[in-house]
CSV table of C-alpha atoms in Angstrom, one decimal:
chain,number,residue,atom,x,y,z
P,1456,UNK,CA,41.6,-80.7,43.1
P,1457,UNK,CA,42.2,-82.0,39.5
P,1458,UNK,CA,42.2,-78.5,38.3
P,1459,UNK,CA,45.1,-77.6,40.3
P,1460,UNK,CA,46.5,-81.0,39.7
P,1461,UNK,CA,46.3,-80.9,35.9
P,1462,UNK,CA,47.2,-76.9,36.3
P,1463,UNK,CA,50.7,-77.5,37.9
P,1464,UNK,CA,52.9,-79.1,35.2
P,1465,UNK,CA,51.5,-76.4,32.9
P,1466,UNK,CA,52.6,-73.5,35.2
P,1467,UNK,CA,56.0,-74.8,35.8
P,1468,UNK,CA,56.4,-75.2,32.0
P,1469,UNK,CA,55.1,-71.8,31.6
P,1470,UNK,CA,57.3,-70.7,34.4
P,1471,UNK,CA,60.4,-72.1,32.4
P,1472,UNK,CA,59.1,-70.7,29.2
P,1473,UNK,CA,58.7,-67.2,30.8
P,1474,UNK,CA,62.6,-67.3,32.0
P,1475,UNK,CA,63.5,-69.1,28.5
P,1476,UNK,CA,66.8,-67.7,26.3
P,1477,UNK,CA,64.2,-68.5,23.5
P,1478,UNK,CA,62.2,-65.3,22.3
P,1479,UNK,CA,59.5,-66.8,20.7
P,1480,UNK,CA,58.5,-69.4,23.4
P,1481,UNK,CA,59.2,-66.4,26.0
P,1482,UNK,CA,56.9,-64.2,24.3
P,1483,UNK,CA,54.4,-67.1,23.7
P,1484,UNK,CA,54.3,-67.6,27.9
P,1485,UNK,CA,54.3,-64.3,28.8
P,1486,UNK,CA,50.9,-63.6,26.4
P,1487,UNK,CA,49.6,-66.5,27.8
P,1488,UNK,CA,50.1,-65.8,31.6
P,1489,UNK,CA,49.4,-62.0,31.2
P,1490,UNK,CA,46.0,-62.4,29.3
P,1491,UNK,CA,44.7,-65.1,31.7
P,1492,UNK,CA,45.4,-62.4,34.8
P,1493,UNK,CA,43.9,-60.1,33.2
P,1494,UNK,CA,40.7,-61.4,33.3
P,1495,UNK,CA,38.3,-62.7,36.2
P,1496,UNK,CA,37.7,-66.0,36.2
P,1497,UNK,CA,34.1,-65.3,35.7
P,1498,UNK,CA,34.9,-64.3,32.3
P,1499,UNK,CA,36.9,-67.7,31.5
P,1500,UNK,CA,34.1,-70.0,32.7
P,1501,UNK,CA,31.6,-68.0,31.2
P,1502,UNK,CA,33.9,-68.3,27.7
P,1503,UNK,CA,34.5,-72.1,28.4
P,1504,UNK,CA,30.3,-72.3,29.1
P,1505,UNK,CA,29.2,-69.9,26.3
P,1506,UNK,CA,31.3,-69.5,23.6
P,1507,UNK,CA,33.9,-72.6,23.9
P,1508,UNK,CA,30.8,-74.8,22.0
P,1509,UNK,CA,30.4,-72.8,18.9
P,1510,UNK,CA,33.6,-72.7,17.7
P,1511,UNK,CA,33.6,-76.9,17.8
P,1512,UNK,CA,33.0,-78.5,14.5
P,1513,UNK,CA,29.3,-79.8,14.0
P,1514,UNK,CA,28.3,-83.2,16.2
P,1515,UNK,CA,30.9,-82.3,18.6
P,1516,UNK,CA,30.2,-81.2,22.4
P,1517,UNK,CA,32.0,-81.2,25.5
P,1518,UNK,CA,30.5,-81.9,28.7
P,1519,UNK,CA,29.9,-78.7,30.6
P,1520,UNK,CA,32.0,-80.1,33.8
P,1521,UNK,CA,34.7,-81.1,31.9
P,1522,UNK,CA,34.5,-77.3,29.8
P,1523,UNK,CA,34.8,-75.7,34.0
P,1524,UNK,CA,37.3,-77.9,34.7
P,1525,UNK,CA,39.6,-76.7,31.6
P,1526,UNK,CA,38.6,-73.2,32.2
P,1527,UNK,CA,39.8,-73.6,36.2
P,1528,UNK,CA,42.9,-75.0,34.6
P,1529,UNK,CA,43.9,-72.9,32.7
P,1530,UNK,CA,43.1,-70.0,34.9
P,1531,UNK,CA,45.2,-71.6,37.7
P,1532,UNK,CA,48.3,-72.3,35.4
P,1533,UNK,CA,48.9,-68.1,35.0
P,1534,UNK,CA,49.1,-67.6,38.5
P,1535,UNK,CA,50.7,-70.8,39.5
P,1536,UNK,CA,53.6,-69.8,37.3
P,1537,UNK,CA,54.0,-66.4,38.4
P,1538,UNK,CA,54.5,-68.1,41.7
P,1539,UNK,CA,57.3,-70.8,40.1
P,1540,UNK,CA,58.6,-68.0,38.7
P,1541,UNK,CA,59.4,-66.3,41.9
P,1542,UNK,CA,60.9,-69.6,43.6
P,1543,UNK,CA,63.3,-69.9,40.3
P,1544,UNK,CA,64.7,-66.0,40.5
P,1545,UNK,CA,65.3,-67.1,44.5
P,1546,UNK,CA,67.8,-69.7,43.6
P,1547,UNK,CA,71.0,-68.0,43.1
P,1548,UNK,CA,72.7,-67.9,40.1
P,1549,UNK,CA,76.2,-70.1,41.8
P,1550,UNK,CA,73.6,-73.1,41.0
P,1551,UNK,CA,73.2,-73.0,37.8
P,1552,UNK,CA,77.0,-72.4,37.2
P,1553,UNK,CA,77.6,-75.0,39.7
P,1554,UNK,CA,75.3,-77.5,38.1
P,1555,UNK,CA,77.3,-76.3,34.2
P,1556,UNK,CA,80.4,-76.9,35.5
P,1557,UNK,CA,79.6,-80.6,36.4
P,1558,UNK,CA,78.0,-81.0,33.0
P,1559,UNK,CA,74.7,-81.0,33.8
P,1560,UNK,CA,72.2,-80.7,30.4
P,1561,UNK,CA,69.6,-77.8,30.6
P,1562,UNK,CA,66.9,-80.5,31.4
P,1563,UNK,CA,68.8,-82.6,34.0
P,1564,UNK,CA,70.2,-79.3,35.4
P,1565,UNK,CA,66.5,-77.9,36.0
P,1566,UNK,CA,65.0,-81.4,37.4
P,1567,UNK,CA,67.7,-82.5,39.4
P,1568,UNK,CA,69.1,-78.8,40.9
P,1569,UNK,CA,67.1,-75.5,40.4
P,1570,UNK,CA,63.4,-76.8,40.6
P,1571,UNK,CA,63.5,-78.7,43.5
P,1572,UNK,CA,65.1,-75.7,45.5
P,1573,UNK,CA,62.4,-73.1,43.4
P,1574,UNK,CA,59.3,-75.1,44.6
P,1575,UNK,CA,60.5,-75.9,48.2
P,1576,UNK,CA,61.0,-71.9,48.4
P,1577,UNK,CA,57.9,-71.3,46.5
P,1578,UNK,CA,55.8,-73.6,49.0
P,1579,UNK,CA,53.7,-71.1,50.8
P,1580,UNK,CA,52.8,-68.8,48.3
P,1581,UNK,CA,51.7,-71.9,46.6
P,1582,UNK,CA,49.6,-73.5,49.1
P,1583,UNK,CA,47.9,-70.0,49.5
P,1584,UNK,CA,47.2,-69.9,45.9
P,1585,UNK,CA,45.8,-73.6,46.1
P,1586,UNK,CA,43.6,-72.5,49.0
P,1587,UNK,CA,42.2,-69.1,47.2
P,1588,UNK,CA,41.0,-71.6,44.3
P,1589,UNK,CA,39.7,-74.3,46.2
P,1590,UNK,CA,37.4,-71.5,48.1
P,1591,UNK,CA,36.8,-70.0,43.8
P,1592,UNK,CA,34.9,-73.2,43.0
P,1593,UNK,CA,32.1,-71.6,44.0
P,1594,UNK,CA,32.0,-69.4,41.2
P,1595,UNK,CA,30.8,-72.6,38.7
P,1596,UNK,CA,27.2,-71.5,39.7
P,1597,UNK,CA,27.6,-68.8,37.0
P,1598,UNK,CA,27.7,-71.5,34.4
P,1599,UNK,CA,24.8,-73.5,35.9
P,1600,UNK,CA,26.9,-76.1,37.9
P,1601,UNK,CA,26.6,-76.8,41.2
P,1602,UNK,CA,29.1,-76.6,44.1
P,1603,UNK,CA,28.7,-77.5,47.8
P,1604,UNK,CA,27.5,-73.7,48.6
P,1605,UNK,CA,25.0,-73.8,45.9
P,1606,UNK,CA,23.3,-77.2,46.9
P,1607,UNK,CA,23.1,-75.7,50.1
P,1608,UNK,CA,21.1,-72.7,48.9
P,1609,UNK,CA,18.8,-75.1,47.0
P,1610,UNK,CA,18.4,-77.5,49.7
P,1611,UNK,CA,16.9,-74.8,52.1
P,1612,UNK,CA,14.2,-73.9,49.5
P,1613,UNK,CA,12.7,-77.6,49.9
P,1614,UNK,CA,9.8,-77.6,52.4
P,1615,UNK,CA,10.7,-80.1,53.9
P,1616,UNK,CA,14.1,-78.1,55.2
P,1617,UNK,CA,12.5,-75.3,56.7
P,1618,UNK,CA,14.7,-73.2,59.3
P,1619,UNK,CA,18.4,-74.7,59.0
P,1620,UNK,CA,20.0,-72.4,57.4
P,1621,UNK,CA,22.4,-71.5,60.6
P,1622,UNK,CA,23.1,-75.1,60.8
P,1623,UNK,CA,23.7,-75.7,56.7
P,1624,UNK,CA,26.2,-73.1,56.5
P,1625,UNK,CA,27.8,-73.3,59.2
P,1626,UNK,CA,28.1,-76.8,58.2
P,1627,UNK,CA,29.8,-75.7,55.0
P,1628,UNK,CA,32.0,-73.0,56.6
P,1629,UNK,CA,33.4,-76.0,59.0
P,1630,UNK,CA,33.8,-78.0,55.2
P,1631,UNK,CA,35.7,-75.0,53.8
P,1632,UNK,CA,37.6,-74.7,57.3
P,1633,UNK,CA,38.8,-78.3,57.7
P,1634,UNK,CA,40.3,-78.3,54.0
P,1635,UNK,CA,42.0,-75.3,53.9
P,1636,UNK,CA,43.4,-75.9,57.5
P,1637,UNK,CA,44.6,-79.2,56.1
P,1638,UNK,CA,46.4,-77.6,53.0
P,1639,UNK,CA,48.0,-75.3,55.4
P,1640,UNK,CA,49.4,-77.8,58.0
P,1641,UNK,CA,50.4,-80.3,55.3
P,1642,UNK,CA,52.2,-77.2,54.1
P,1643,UNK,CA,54.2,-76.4,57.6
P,1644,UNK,CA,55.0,-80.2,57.2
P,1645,UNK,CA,56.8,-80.1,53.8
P,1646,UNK,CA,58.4,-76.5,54.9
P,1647,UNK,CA,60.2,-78.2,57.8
P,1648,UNK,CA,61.1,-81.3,56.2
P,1649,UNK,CA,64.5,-81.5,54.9
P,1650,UNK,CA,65.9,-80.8,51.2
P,1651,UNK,CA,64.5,-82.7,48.2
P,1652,UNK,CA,65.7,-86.0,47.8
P,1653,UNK,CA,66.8,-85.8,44.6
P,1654,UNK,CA,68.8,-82.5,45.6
P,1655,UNK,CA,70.6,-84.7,48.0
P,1656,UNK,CA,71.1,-87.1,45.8
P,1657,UNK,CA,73.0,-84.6,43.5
């Protein structure tokens, strides 16, 4: 939740930088976004786990849940942006000559016009994304952290929890289910609803 929280700013700004008239901040963003997809995320917790620690000075360390949680960050912004990408190239180009001609700065133009109408488009592939990563968490047990799969797994190897393994995962399969459904509807909702508020507004 906080990664994807922390990790949606960043891919919008990423998103902008990508589609910026500006090469060096273009080029910057599409390096960025291009290396992080080109990787598993295995590889950027195991870098956030491993090597992330020896390049910080002497007497400094990082806690190892705060190191996964910059690594899921980070890996969500690349393909976060991709998808604010697509919602921005949706919006036809009348907008932003609409939004020029009233006199609308760059900035006030992007907030007020094109973004609200980019994410509102860009909602389902969104949620999906949101969804694929919340069910990813599971992936921290490569850097020794434990997620609500993994506890399960370790719970059932306590003799005193003999025999419920049908019931612990099916447990965590109704868990997984009752989330993601959630995302989903919640979704539906904001698809239905009417325009942004600050488009009307405009």
């Amino acid at each position: 939740t906080f990664g994807v929280a922390f990790a949606f700013p960043l891919s919008i700004l990423l998103a902008l930088g990508r589609r910026s008239a500006m090469p060096v901040v273009r080029a910057a963003c599409i390096a960025y976004i291009e290396l992080i997809r080109g990787v598993p995320l295995i590889s950027v917790l195991f870098m956030a786990s491993v090597m992330l620690p020896l390049f910080l000075p002497s007497g400094v360390s990082i806690d190892k849940l705060l190191r996964a949680q910059l690594a899921l960050t980070l890996f969500a912004a690349a393909y976060l942006a991709e998808v604010v990408r697509g919602g921005l190239q949706a919006i036809p180009h009348a907008q932003h000559d609409a939004a020029a001609a009233l006199g609308f700065s760059y900035w006030k133009k992007t907030l007020l016009i094109i973004l609200p109408q980019a994410l509102r488009v860009s909602i389902p592939p969104l949620v999906n994304t949101f969804i694929g990563f919340f069910k990813d968490t599971s992936l921290v047990l490569i850097i020794g952290l434990f997620d609500l799969l993994s506890t399960i797994k370790v719970s059932l190897q306590d003799p005193a929890w003999p025999g419920f393994g049908l019931e612990a995962y099916l447990f965590a399969s109704v868990v997984y289910f009752a989330f993601c459904y959630a995302m989903s509807s919640y979704s539906r909702r904001l698809e239905r609803g009417g325009p942004p508020r600050l488009l009307r507004e405009s």
